[in-house]
């Protein structure tokens, strides 16, 4: 693999996509995962062991919660992320254990500080719509790179897309880079996040964009 996607998702939108056990989602962007591109399930024998991240537990629950299942002692979401993505990321020395992988993701989360960046740009959950270009410009001017933004397309009768996920791309040296793939290079990570029947896809620049403050 060549780069890492560091995905944040907006819990209210995640709940909107799949109203199973979602109640009272956090009102801040949380971690979805740290994903090497072009690699999944690299070592099926390296099993997730929650005791390895016990020192990180309070931060994990706060910044990397399982939005869809709110019980605190559930670890399936983290297990899934480790099995699918962490075992691949572990080819890098700075990510080569469960504690390093999850700990580094928590560090990157604090470093990126997406929540305060959006607030500083005046972009906060609202019942009025945003222009996607304005959100992109705010992020690019703040970070100096282009992240990848994913939305829930409008449902029938809706005019607006709903922002759901923002991914930052990092080199293997953990430097921020643009997420846009060079022309002519396909992007296999385009596999859409699918929850229930709804799925996120890259946001349209032309549709009004809804940044919801609560699950409707």
Short mmCIF file of N, CA and C in Angstrom, two decimals, residues 45-216:
data_model
loop_
_atom_site.label_atom_id
_atom_site.label_comp_id
_atom_site.label_asym_id
_atom_site.label_seq_id
_atom_site.Cartn_x
_atom_site.Cartn_y
_atom_site.Cartn_z
N UNK A 45 -4.36 -14.26 11.29
CA UNK A 45 -4.03 -14.98 12.53
C UNK A 45 -3.68 -14.02 13.66
N UNK A 46 -3.61 -12.72 13.37
CA UNK A 46 -3.24 -11.73 14.39
C UNK A 46 -4.52 -11.18 15.00
N UNK A 47 -4.97 -11.83 16.07
CA UNK A 47 -6.31 -11.52 16.58
C UNK A 47 -6.31 -10.29 17.48
N UNK A 48 -7.41 -9.59 17.41
CA UNK A 48 -7.60 -8.40 18.25
C UNK A 48 -7.65 -8.81 19.71
N UNK A 49 -6.94 -8.06 20.56
CA UNK A 49 -6.95 -8.35 21.98
C UNK A 49 -7.14 -7.03 22.71
N UNK A 50 -8.32 -6.84 23.27
CA UNK A 50 -8.66 -5.54 23.83
C UNK A 50 -7.76 -5.16 25.00
N UNK A 51 -7.15 -6.14 25.68
CA UNK A 51 -6.30 -5.78 26.83
C UNK A 51 -5.06 -5.00 26.37
N UNK A 52 -4.68 -5.16 25.08
CA UNK A 52 -3.51 -4.42 24.60
C UNK A 52 -3.75 -2.92 24.51
N UNK A 53 -5.02 -2.53 24.47
CA UNK A 53 -5.30 -1.09 24.36
C UNK A 53 -6.02 -0.58 25.61
N UNK A 54 -5.86 -1.31 26.72
CA UNK A 54 -6.62 -0.90 27.91
C UNK A 54 -6.23 0.52 28.38
N UNK A 55 -4.96 0.91 28.18
CA UNK A 55 -4.56 2.27 28.58
C UNK A 55 -5.22 3.35 27.72
N UNK A 56 -5.68 2.95 26.54
CA UNK A 56 -6.26 3.94 25.62
C UNK A 56 -7.78 4.00 25.75
N UNK A 57 -8.32 3.16 26.64
CA UNK A 57 -9.76 2.89 26.61
C UNK A 57 -10.63 4.13 26.74
N UNK A 58 -10.29 5.07 27.64
CA UNK A 58 -11.21 6.19 27.80
C UNK A 58 -11.18 7.07 26.55
N UNK A 59 -10.01 7.24 25.94
CA UNK A 59 -9.93 8.00 24.69
C UNK A 59 -10.64 7.27 23.55
N UNK A 60 -10.47 5.95 23.50
CA UNK A 60 -11.13 5.17 22.45
C UNK A 60 -12.65 5.34 22.54
N UNK A 61 -13.16 5.25 23.75
CA UNK A 61 -14.62 5.36 23.90
C UNK A 61 -15.12 6.74 23.53
N UNK A 62 -14.29 7.75 23.77
CA UNK A 62 -14.71 9.11 23.49
C UNK A 62 -14.54 9.47 22.02
N UNK A 63 -13.37 9.17 21.45
CA UNK A 63 -13.05 9.65 20.11
C UNK A 63 -13.29 8.61 19.00
N UNK A 64 -13.39 7.34 19.40
CA UNK A 64 -13.56 6.28 18.41
C UNK A 64 -14.70 5.36 18.84
N UNK A 65 -15.85 5.94 19.15
CA UNK A 65 -16.93 5.09 19.67
C UNK A 65 -17.59 4.29 18.55
N UNK A 66 -18.23 3.22 18.92
CA UNK A 66 -19.08 2.47 17.99
C UNK A 66 -20.42 3.20 17.98
N UNK A 67 -20.57 4.11 17.02
CA UNK A 67 -21.74 4.99 17.02
C UNK A 67 -23.04 4.20 16.96
N UNK A 68 -23.02 3.10 16.23
CA UNK A 68 -24.27 2.36 16.02
C UNK A 68 -24.67 1.51 17.21
N UNK A 69 -23.74 1.20 18.06
CA UNK A 69 -24.05 0.34 19.22
C UNK A 69 -23.48 1.03 20.43
N UNK A 70 -24.35 1.61 21.23
CA UNK A 70 -23.80 2.54 22.22
C UNK A 70 -23.33 1.88 23.52
N UNK A 71 -23.48 0.56 23.66
CA UNK A 71 -23.04 0.00 24.95
C UNK A 71 -21.52 0.10 25.06
N UNK A 72 -21.05 0.48 26.25
CA UNK A 72 -19.64 0.84 26.42
C UNK A 72 -18.67 -0.33 26.32
N UNK A 73 -19.13 -1.54 26.66
CA UNK A 73 -18.14 -2.63 26.65
C UNK A 73 -18.12 -3.40 25.33
N UNK A 74 -18.73 -2.84 24.30
CA UNK A 74 -18.63 -3.48 22.98
C UNK A 74 -17.30 -3.14 22.33
N UNK A 75 -16.63 -4.13 21.81
CA UNK A 75 -15.35 -3.85 21.16
C UNK A 75 -15.34 -4.33 19.71
N UNK A 76 -16.50 -4.78 19.20
CA UNK A 76 -16.54 -5.35 17.84
C UNK A 76 -16.07 -4.38 16.77
N UNK A 77 -16.41 -3.11 16.92
CA UNK A 77 -16.04 -2.11 15.91
C UNK A 77 -14.51 -2.03 15.81
N UNK A 78 -13.86 -1.97 16.98
CA UNK A 78 -12.40 -1.89 16.98
C UNK A 78 -11.78 -3.17 16.45
N UNK A 79 -12.36 -4.29 16.81
CA UNK A 79 -11.87 -5.58 16.31
C UNK A 79 -11.93 -5.59 14.79
N UNK A 80 -13.07 -5.15 14.25
CA UNK A 80 -13.25 -5.11 12.80
C UNK A 80 -12.18 -4.22 12.15
N UNK A 81 -11.95 -3.04 12.73
CA UNK A 81 -10.98 -2.11 12.16
C UNK A 81 -9.57 -2.69 12.22
N UNK A 82 -9.25 -3.37 13.33
CA UNK A 82 -7.92 -3.98 13.45
C UNK A 82 -7.75 -5.11 12.43
N UNK A 83 -8.73 -6.02 12.39
CA UNK A 83 -8.62 -7.19 11.51
C UNK A 83 -8.49 -6.76 10.06
N UNK A 84 -9.33 -5.79 9.65
CA UNK A 84 -9.40 -5.43 8.24
C UNK A 84 -8.27 -4.47 7.85
N UNK A 85 -7.98 -3.49 8.69
CA UNK A 85 -7.05 -2.42 8.31
C UNK A 85 -5.76 -2.40 9.13
N UNK A 86 -5.88 -2.63 10.45
CA UNK A 86 -4.72 -2.54 11.32
C UNK A 86 -3.66 -3.57 10.98
N UNK A 87 -4.10 -4.78 10.62
CA UNK A 87 -3.12 -5.82 10.30
C UNK A 87 -2.31 -5.46 9.06
N UNK A 88 -2.86 -4.58 8.23
CA UNK A 88 -2.13 -4.13 7.03
C UNK A 88 -1.24 -2.94 7.35
N UNK A 89 -1.76 -2.04 8.17
CA UNK A 89 -0.99 -0.85 8.56
C UNK A 89 0.26 -1.26 9.33
N UNK A 90 0.22 -2.43 9.94
CA UNK A 90 1.30 -2.88 10.83
C UNK A 90 2.62 -3.15 10.11
N UNK A 91 2.65 -3.06 8.79
CA UNK A 91 3.94 -3.16 8.10
C UNK A 91 4.80 -1.92 8.40
N UNK A 92 4.18 -0.85 8.89
CA UNK A 92 4.95 0.33 9.31
C UNK A 92 5.34 0.17 10.77
N UNK A 93 6.57 0.48 11.08
CA UNK A 93 7.03 0.29 12.46
C UNK A 93 6.20 1.11 13.46
N UNK A 94 5.80 2.32 13.06
CA UNK A 94 5.05 3.15 14.02
C UNK A 94 3.64 2.64 14.27
N UNK A 95 3.21 1.64 13.49
CA UNK A 95 1.85 1.11 13.64
C UNK A 95 1.86 -0.41 13.87
N UNK A 96 3.02 -0.95 14.29
CA UNK A 96 3.14 -2.41 14.23
C UNK A 96 2.69 -3.17 15.47
N UNK A 97 1.79 -2.58 16.24
CA UNK A 97 1.12 -3.33 17.31
C UNK A 97 -0.26 -2.72 17.47
N UNK A 98 -1.13 -3.41 18.18
CA UNK A 98 -2.48 -2.86 18.36
C UNK A 98 -2.41 -1.55 19.14
N UNK A 99 -1.56 -1.53 20.14
CA UNK A 99 -1.46 -0.30 20.93
C UNK A 99 -0.93 0.86 20.08
N UNK A 100 0.06 0.57 19.23
CA UNK A 100 0.61 1.64 18.39
C UNK A 100 -0.41 2.09 17.34
N UNK A 101 -1.10 1.13 16.74
CA UNK A 101 -2.06 1.47 15.68
C UNK A 101 -3.19 2.36 16.21
N UNK A 102 -3.82 1.92 17.29
CA UNK A 102 -4.93 2.71 17.83
C UNK A 102 -4.41 4.00 18.48
N UNK A 103 -3.27 3.91 19.15
CA UNK A 103 -2.70 5.08 19.80
C UNK A 103 -2.31 6.15 18.79
N UNK A 104 -1.72 5.73 17.66
CA UNK A 104 -1.32 6.69 16.63
C UNK A 104 -2.55 7.33 15.98
N UNK A 105 -3.60 6.56 15.78
CA UNK A 105 -4.83 7.13 15.22
C UNK A 105 -5.40 8.19 16.16
N UNK A 106 -5.37 7.92 17.45
CA UNK A 106 -5.85 8.92 18.42
C UNK A 106 -4.98 10.17 18.37
N UNK A 107 -3.68 9.99 18.20
CA UNK A 107 -2.76 11.13 18.08
C UNK A 107 -3.07 11.96 16.83
N UNK A 108 -3.28 11.26 15.71
CA UNK A 108 -3.60 11.95 14.46
C UNK A 108 -4.91 12.72 14.61
N UNK A 109 -5.85 12.14 15.34
CA UNK A 109 -7.14 12.80 15.55
C UNK A 109 -6.94 14.14 16.25
N UNK A 110 -6.09 14.15 17.28
CA UNK A 110 -5.81 15.40 18.01
C UNK A 110 -5.04 16.38 17.11
N UNK A 111 -4.17 15.83 16.29
CA UNK A 111 -3.34 16.65 15.41
C UNK A 111 -4.20 17.33 14.32
N UNK A 112 -5.09 16.56 13.72
CA UNK A 112 -5.95 17.10 12.67
C UNK A 112 -6.97 18.08 13.27
N UNK A 113 -7.53 17.70 14.42
CA UNK A 113 -8.45 18.57 15.15
C UNK A 113 -9.55 19.13 14.25
N UNK A 114 -10.20 18.23 13.56
CA UNK A 114 -11.23 18.60 12.58
C UNK A 114 -12.36 19.41 13.20
N UNK A 115 -12.79 19.03 14.40
CA UNK A 115 -13.93 19.72 15.02
C UNK A 115 -13.66 21.21 15.17
N UNK A 116 -12.47 21.56 15.67
CA UNK A 116 -12.23 22.98 15.89
C UNK A 116 -11.94 23.70 14.58
N UNK A 117 -11.37 22.99 13.60
CA UNK A 117 -11.15 23.62 12.30
C UNK A 117 -12.48 24.06 11.67
N UNK A 118 -13.46 23.17 11.70
CA UNK A 118 -14.76 23.52 11.10
C UNK A 118 -15.42 24.67 11.86
N UNK A 119 -15.32 24.61 13.19
CA UNK A 119 -15.91 25.70 13.99
C UNK A 119 -15.26 27.04 13.67
N UNK A 120 -13.93 27.01 13.58
CA UNK A 120 -13.22 28.27 13.25
C UNK A 120 -13.66 28.82 11.91
N UNK A 121 -14.01 27.93 11.00
CA UNK A 121 -14.44 28.37 9.67
C UNK A 121 -15.94 28.73 9.68
N UNK A 122 -16.56 28.65 10.85
CA UNK A 122 -17.98 28.98 10.95
C UNK A 122 -18.89 27.89 10.39
N UNK A 123 -18.35 26.69 10.24
CA UNK A 123 -19.16 25.58 9.72
C UNK A 123 -19.60 24.72 10.88
N UNK A 124 -20.87 24.83 11.25
CA UNK A 124 -21.36 24.02 12.37
C UNK A 124 -22.71 23.44 12.02
N UNK A 125 -23.11 22.40 12.74
CA UNK A 125 -24.40 21.78 12.41
C UNK A 125 -25.50 22.84 12.40
N UNK A 126 -26.36 22.73 11.40
CA UNK A 126 -27.33 23.81 11.20
C UNK A 126 -28.51 23.28 10.41
N UNK A 127 -29.64 23.97 10.52
CA UNK A 127 -30.79 23.56 9.71
C UNK A 127 -30.75 24.21 8.33
N UNK A 128 -29.86 25.19 8.14
CA UNK A 128 -29.72 25.75 6.79
C UNK A 128 -28.58 25.02 6.07
N UNK A 129 -28.55 25.13 4.76
CA UNK A 129 -27.60 24.34 3.98
C UNK A 129 -26.30 25.07 3.72
N UNK A 130 -25.27 24.30 3.51
CA UNK A 130 -23.97 24.84 3.12
C UNK A 130 -23.70 24.51 1.66
N UNK A 131 -22.80 25.29 1.07
CA UNK A 131 -22.26 24.91 -0.25
C UNK A 131 -21.07 24.00 -0.02
N UNK A 132 -21.04 22.89 -0.74
CA UNK A 132 -19.93 21.95 -0.59
C UNK A 132 -18.59 22.63 -0.92
N UNK A 133 -18.61 23.53 -1.90
CA UNK A 133 -17.36 24.21 -2.27
C UNK A 133 -16.83 25.04 -1.09
N UNK A 134 -17.74 25.60 -0.30
CA UNK A 134 -17.30 26.41 0.85
C UNK A 134 -16.66 25.52 1.91
N UNK A 135 -17.23 24.35 2.12
CA UNK A 135 -16.65 23.41 3.10
C UNK A 135 -15.27 22.97 2.61
N UNK A 136 -15.18 22.63 1.34
CA UNK A 136 -13.88 22.20 0.78
C UNK A 136 -12.83 23.30 0.90
N UNK A 137 -13.24 24.52 0.58
CA UNK A 137 -12.28 25.62 0.64
C UNK A 137 -11.79 25.85 2.06
N UNK A 138 -12.72 25.76 3.01
CA UNK A 138 -12.33 25.95 4.41
C UNK A 138 -11.30 24.90 4.82
N UNK A 139 -11.55 23.64 4.46
CA UNK A 139 -10.64 22.56 4.85
C UNK A 139 -9.29 22.71 4.14
N UNK A 140 -9.34 23.02 2.84
CA UNK A 140 -8.07 23.14 2.10
C UNK A 140 -7.24 24.29 2.62
N UNK A 141 -7.89 25.42 2.95
CA UNK A 141 -7.07 26.55 3.39
C UNK A 141 -6.50 26.27 4.78
N UNK A 142 -7.22 25.51 5.58
CA UNK A 142 -6.74 25.21 6.92
C UNK A 142 -5.62 24.17 6.91
N UNK A 143 -5.77 23.13 6.10
CA UNK A 143 -4.83 22.01 6.13
C UNK A 143 -3.79 22.06 5.01
N UNK A 144 -4.08 22.86 3.98
CA UNK A 144 -3.15 22.91 2.87
C UNK A 144 -3.20 21.69 1.96
N UNK A 145 -4.18 20.82 2.18
CA UNK A 145 -4.37 19.64 1.32
C UNK A 145 -5.87 19.47 1.07
N UNK A 146 -6.19 18.62 0.10
CA UNK A 146 -7.59 18.35 -0.21
C UNK A 146 -8.01 17.02 0.42
N UNK A 147 -8.91 17.06 1.40
CA UNK A 147 -9.41 15.80 1.92
C UNK A 147 -10.50 15.23 1.01
N UNK A 148 -10.97 14.05 1.32
CA UNK A 148 -12.06 13.44 0.57
C UNK A 148 -13.31 13.54 1.43
N UNK A 149 -14.38 14.08 0.87
CA UNK A 149 -15.60 14.29 1.66
C UNK A 149 -16.71 13.43 1.08
N UNK A 150 -17.37 12.69 1.95
CA UNK A 150 -18.44 11.80 1.50
C UNK A 150 -19.77 12.21 2.11
N UNK A 151 -20.80 12.04 1.30
CA UNK A 151 -22.14 12.45 1.70
C UNK A 151 -23.14 11.32 1.48
N UNK A 152 -24.25 11.46 2.14
CA UNK A 152 -25.41 10.63 1.89
C UNK A 152 -26.20 11.35 0.80
N UNK A 153 -26.41 10.73 -0.35
CA UNK A 153 -27.15 11.41 -1.42
C UNK A 153 -28.57 11.75 -0.95
N UNK A 154 -29.22 12.72 -1.62
CA UNK A 154 -30.59 13.09 -1.19
C UNK A 154 -31.53 11.89 -1.29
N UNK A 155 -32.38 11.75 -0.29
CA UNK A 155 -33.43 10.74 -0.41
C UNK A 155 -34.54 11.34 -1.25
N UNK A 156 -35.51 10.50 -1.60
CA UNK A 156 -36.62 11.00 -2.40
C UNK A 156 -37.28 12.18 -1.70
N UNK A 157 -37.52 13.22 -2.46
CA UNK A 157 -38.19 14.37 -1.87
C UNK A 157 -37.23 15.32 -1.15
N UNK A 158 -35.96 14.94 -1.06
CA UNK A 158 -34.98 15.85 -0.43
C UNK A 158 -34.20 16.54 -1.54
N UNK A 159 -33.75 17.76 -1.27
CA UNK A 159 -32.93 18.44 -2.29
C UNK A 159 -31.46 18.42 -1.90
N UNK A 160 -31.18 18.12 -0.64
CA UNK A 160 -29.81 18.29 -0.16
C UNK A 160 -29.14 16.94 0.12
N UNK A 161 -27.81 16.92 -0.06
CA UNK A 161 -27.03 15.77 0.39
C UNK A 161 -26.67 16.02 1.85
N UNK A 162 -26.34 14.97 2.57
CA UNK A 162 -26.00 15.10 3.99
C UNK A 162 -24.55 14.71 4.20
N UNK A 163 -23.77 15.61 4.79
CA UNK A 163 -22.34 15.30 4.98
C UNK A 163 -22.20 14.16 5.99
N UNK A 164 -21.31 13.21 5.69
CA UNK A 164 -21.21 12.04 6.56
C UNK A 164 -19.80 11.65 6.95
N UNK A 165 -18.84 11.90 6.07
CA UNK A 165 -17.49 11.42 6.35
C UNK A 165 -16.45 12.35 5.72
N UNK A 166 -15.36 12.58 6.45
CA UNK A 166 -14.25 13.37 5.91
C UNK A 166 -12.98 12.55 6.12
N UNK A 167 -12.28 12.29 5.02
CA UNK A 167 -11.07 11.48 5.09
C UNK A 167 -9.85 12.34 4.77
N UNK A 168 -8.84 12.21 5.60
CA UNK A 168 -7.55 12.86 5.35
C UNK A 168 -6.57 11.79 4.90
N UNK A 169 -5.70 12.16 3.98
CA UNK A 169 -4.72 11.19 3.49
C UNK A 169 -3.33 11.51 4.03
N UNK A 170 -2.63 10.46 4.41
CA UNK A 170 -1.27 10.58 4.95
C UNK A 170 -0.32 9.68 4.19
N UNK A 171 0.92 10.14 4.06
CA UNK A 171 1.97 9.29 3.50
C UNK A 171 2.37 8.27 4.57
N UNK A 172 3.24 7.34 4.18
CA UNK A 172 3.76 6.37 5.14
C UNK A 172 4.59 7.04 6.23
N UNK A 173 5.04 8.27 5.96
CA UNK A 173 5.77 9.02 6.99
C UNK A 173 4.80 9.83 7.85
N UNK A 174 3.51 9.62 7.62
CA UNK A 174 2.45 10.32 8.36
C UNK A 174 2.45 11.82 8.12
N UNK A 175 2.74 12.20 6.87
CA UNK A 175 2.59 13.59 6.44
C UNK A 175 1.28 13.71 5.67
N UNK A 176 0.55 14.81 5.93
CA UNK A 176 -0.70 15.03 5.19
C UNK A 176 -0.42 15.20 3.69
N UNK A 177 -1.25 14.57 2.86
CA UNK A 177 -1.17 14.78 1.41
C UNK A 177 -2.59 14.90 0.86
N UNK A 178 -2.70 15.36 -0.39
CA UNK A 178 -4.01 15.41 -1.03
C UNK A 178 -4.59 14.01 -1.17
N UNK A 179 -5.91 13.91 -1.04
CA UNK A 179 -6.55 12.60 -1.22
C UNK A 179 -6.90 12.32 -2.67
N UNK A 180 -6.79 13.32 -3.52
CA UNK A 180 -7.20 13.09 -4.90
C UNK A 180 -6.20 12.16 -5.58
N UNK A 181 -6.72 11.16 -6.26
CA UNK A 181 -5.85 10.23 -6.98
C UNK A 181 -5.37 10.92 -8.26
N UNK A 182 -4.10 10.73 -8.64
CA UNK A 182 -3.62 11.31 -9.89
C UNK A 182 -4.50 10.82 -11.05
N UNK A 183 -4.66 11.64 -12.05
CA UNK A 183 -5.52 11.26 -13.18
C UNK A 183 -5.05 9.95 -13.78
N UNK A 184 -6.02 9.12 -14.10
CA UNK A 184 -5.67 7.84 -14.71
C UNK A 184 -5.39 6.75 -13.69
N UNK A 185 -5.35 7.12 -12.43
CA UNK A 185 -5.12 6.09 -11.39
C UNK A 185 -6.46 5.81 -10.72
N UNK A 186 -6.88 4.58 -10.75
CA UNK A 186 -8.19 4.32 -10.15
C UNK A 186 -8.01 4.25 -8.64
N UNK A 187 -9.09 4.41 -7.95
CA UNK A 187 -9.01 4.45 -6.49
C UNK A 187 -9.83 3.32 -5.91
N UNK A 188 -9.19 2.19 -5.58
CA UNK A 188 -9.96 1.03 -5.11
C UNK A 188 -10.63 1.26 -3.76
N UNK A 189 -10.22 2.30 -3.04
CA UNK A 189 -10.86 2.55 -1.74
C UNK A 189 -12.22 3.21 -1.94
N UNK A 190 -12.63 3.39 -3.18
CA UNK A 190 -13.92 3.99 -3.46
C UNK A 190 -15.04 3.10 -2.97
N UNK A 191 -14.71 1.90 -2.53
CA UNK A 191 -15.73 1.03 -1.96
C UNK A 191 -16.52 1.87 -0.97
N UNK A 192 -17.78 2.07 -1.26
CA UNK A 192 -18.57 3.00 -0.45
C UNK A 192 -18.83 2.40 0.92
N UNK A 193 -18.85 3.29 1.91
CA UNK A 193 -19.25 2.87 3.24
C UNK A 193 -20.73 2.53 3.15
N UNK A 194 -21.09 1.34 3.53
CA UNK A 194 -22.49 0.93 3.42
C UNK A 194 -22.99 0.53 4.79
N UNK A 195 -24.07 1.14 5.19
CA UNK A 195 -24.66 0.79 6.49
C UNK A 195 -26.14 0.61 6.24
N UNK A 196 -26.67 -0.56 6.58
CA UNK A 196 -28.07 -0.77 6.27
C UNK A 196 -28.24 -0.68 4.76
N UNK A 197 -29.23 0.09 4.32
CA UNK A 197 -29.49 0.15 2.88
C UNK A 197 -28.88 1.40 2.27
N UNK A 198 -28.38 2.30 3.10
CA UNK A 198 -27.92 3.57 2.57
C UNK A 198 -26.40 3.55 2.46
N UNK A 199 -25.87 4.32 1.55
CA UNK A 199 -24.42 4.38 1.52
C UNK A 199 -23.91 5.78 1.20
N UNK A 200 -22.69 6.02 1.67
CA UNK A 200 -22.04 7.30 1.42
C UNK A 200 -21.29 7.23 0.10
N UNK A 201 -21.26 8.35 -0.61
CA UNK A 201 -20.39 8.43 -1.78
C UNK A 201 -19.81 9.84 -1.83
N UNK A 202 -18.86 10.04 -2.73
CA UNK A 202 -18.19 11.35 -2.77
C UNK A 202 -19.23 12.44 -3.00
N UNK A 203 -19.15 13.51 -2.22
CA UNK A 203 -20.16 14.57 -2.27
C UNK A 203 -20.16 15.28 -3.62
N UNK A 204 -21.33 15.73 -4.01
CA UNK A 204 -21.45 16.55 -5.21
C UNK A 204 -21.14 18.00 -4.88
N UNK A 205 -20.42 18.68 -5.76
CA UNK A 205 -20.11 20.09 -5.53
C UNK A 205 -21.32 20.99 -5.74
N UNK A 206 -22.32 20.48 -6.43
CA UNK A 206 -23.42 21.37 -6.81
C UNK A 206 -24.64 21.25 -5.90
N UNK A 207 -24.78 20.15 -5.18
CA UNK A 207 -25.96 20.00 -4.33
C UNK A 207 -25.80 20.78 -3.03
N UNK A 208 -26.91 21.37 -2.52
CA UNK A 208 -26.82 21.95 -1.19
C UNK A 208 -26.49 20.85 -0.18
N UNK A 209 -25.77 21.22 0.86
CA UNK A 209 -25.25 20.22 1.80
C UNK A 209 -25.78 20.47 3.20
N UNK A 210 -26.34 19.42 3.77
CA UNK A 210 -26.94 19.49 5.09
C UNK A 210 -25.94 18.91 6.10
N UNK A 211 -25.74 19.63 7.20
CA UNK A 211 -24.84 19.20 8.28
C UNK A 211 -25.73 19.10 9.51
N UNK A 212 -26.34 17.94 9.73
CA UNK A 212 -27.45 17.86 10.70
C UNK A 212 -26.98 17.86 12.15
N UNK A 213 -27.77 18.51 13.00
CA UNK A 213 -27.41 18.55 14.42
C UNK A 213 -28.07 17.44 15.21
N UNK A 214 -29.15 16.89 14.67
CA UNK A 214 -29.73 15.71 15.34
C UNK A 214 -30.37 14.78 14.35
N UNK A 215 -30.55 13.54 14.78
CA UNK A 215 -31.13 12.54 13.89
C UNK A 215 -32.60 12.89 13.71
N UNK A 216 -33.01 13.00 12.46
CA UNK A 216 -34.40 13.37 12.19
C UNK A 216 -35.30 12.14 12.32
#
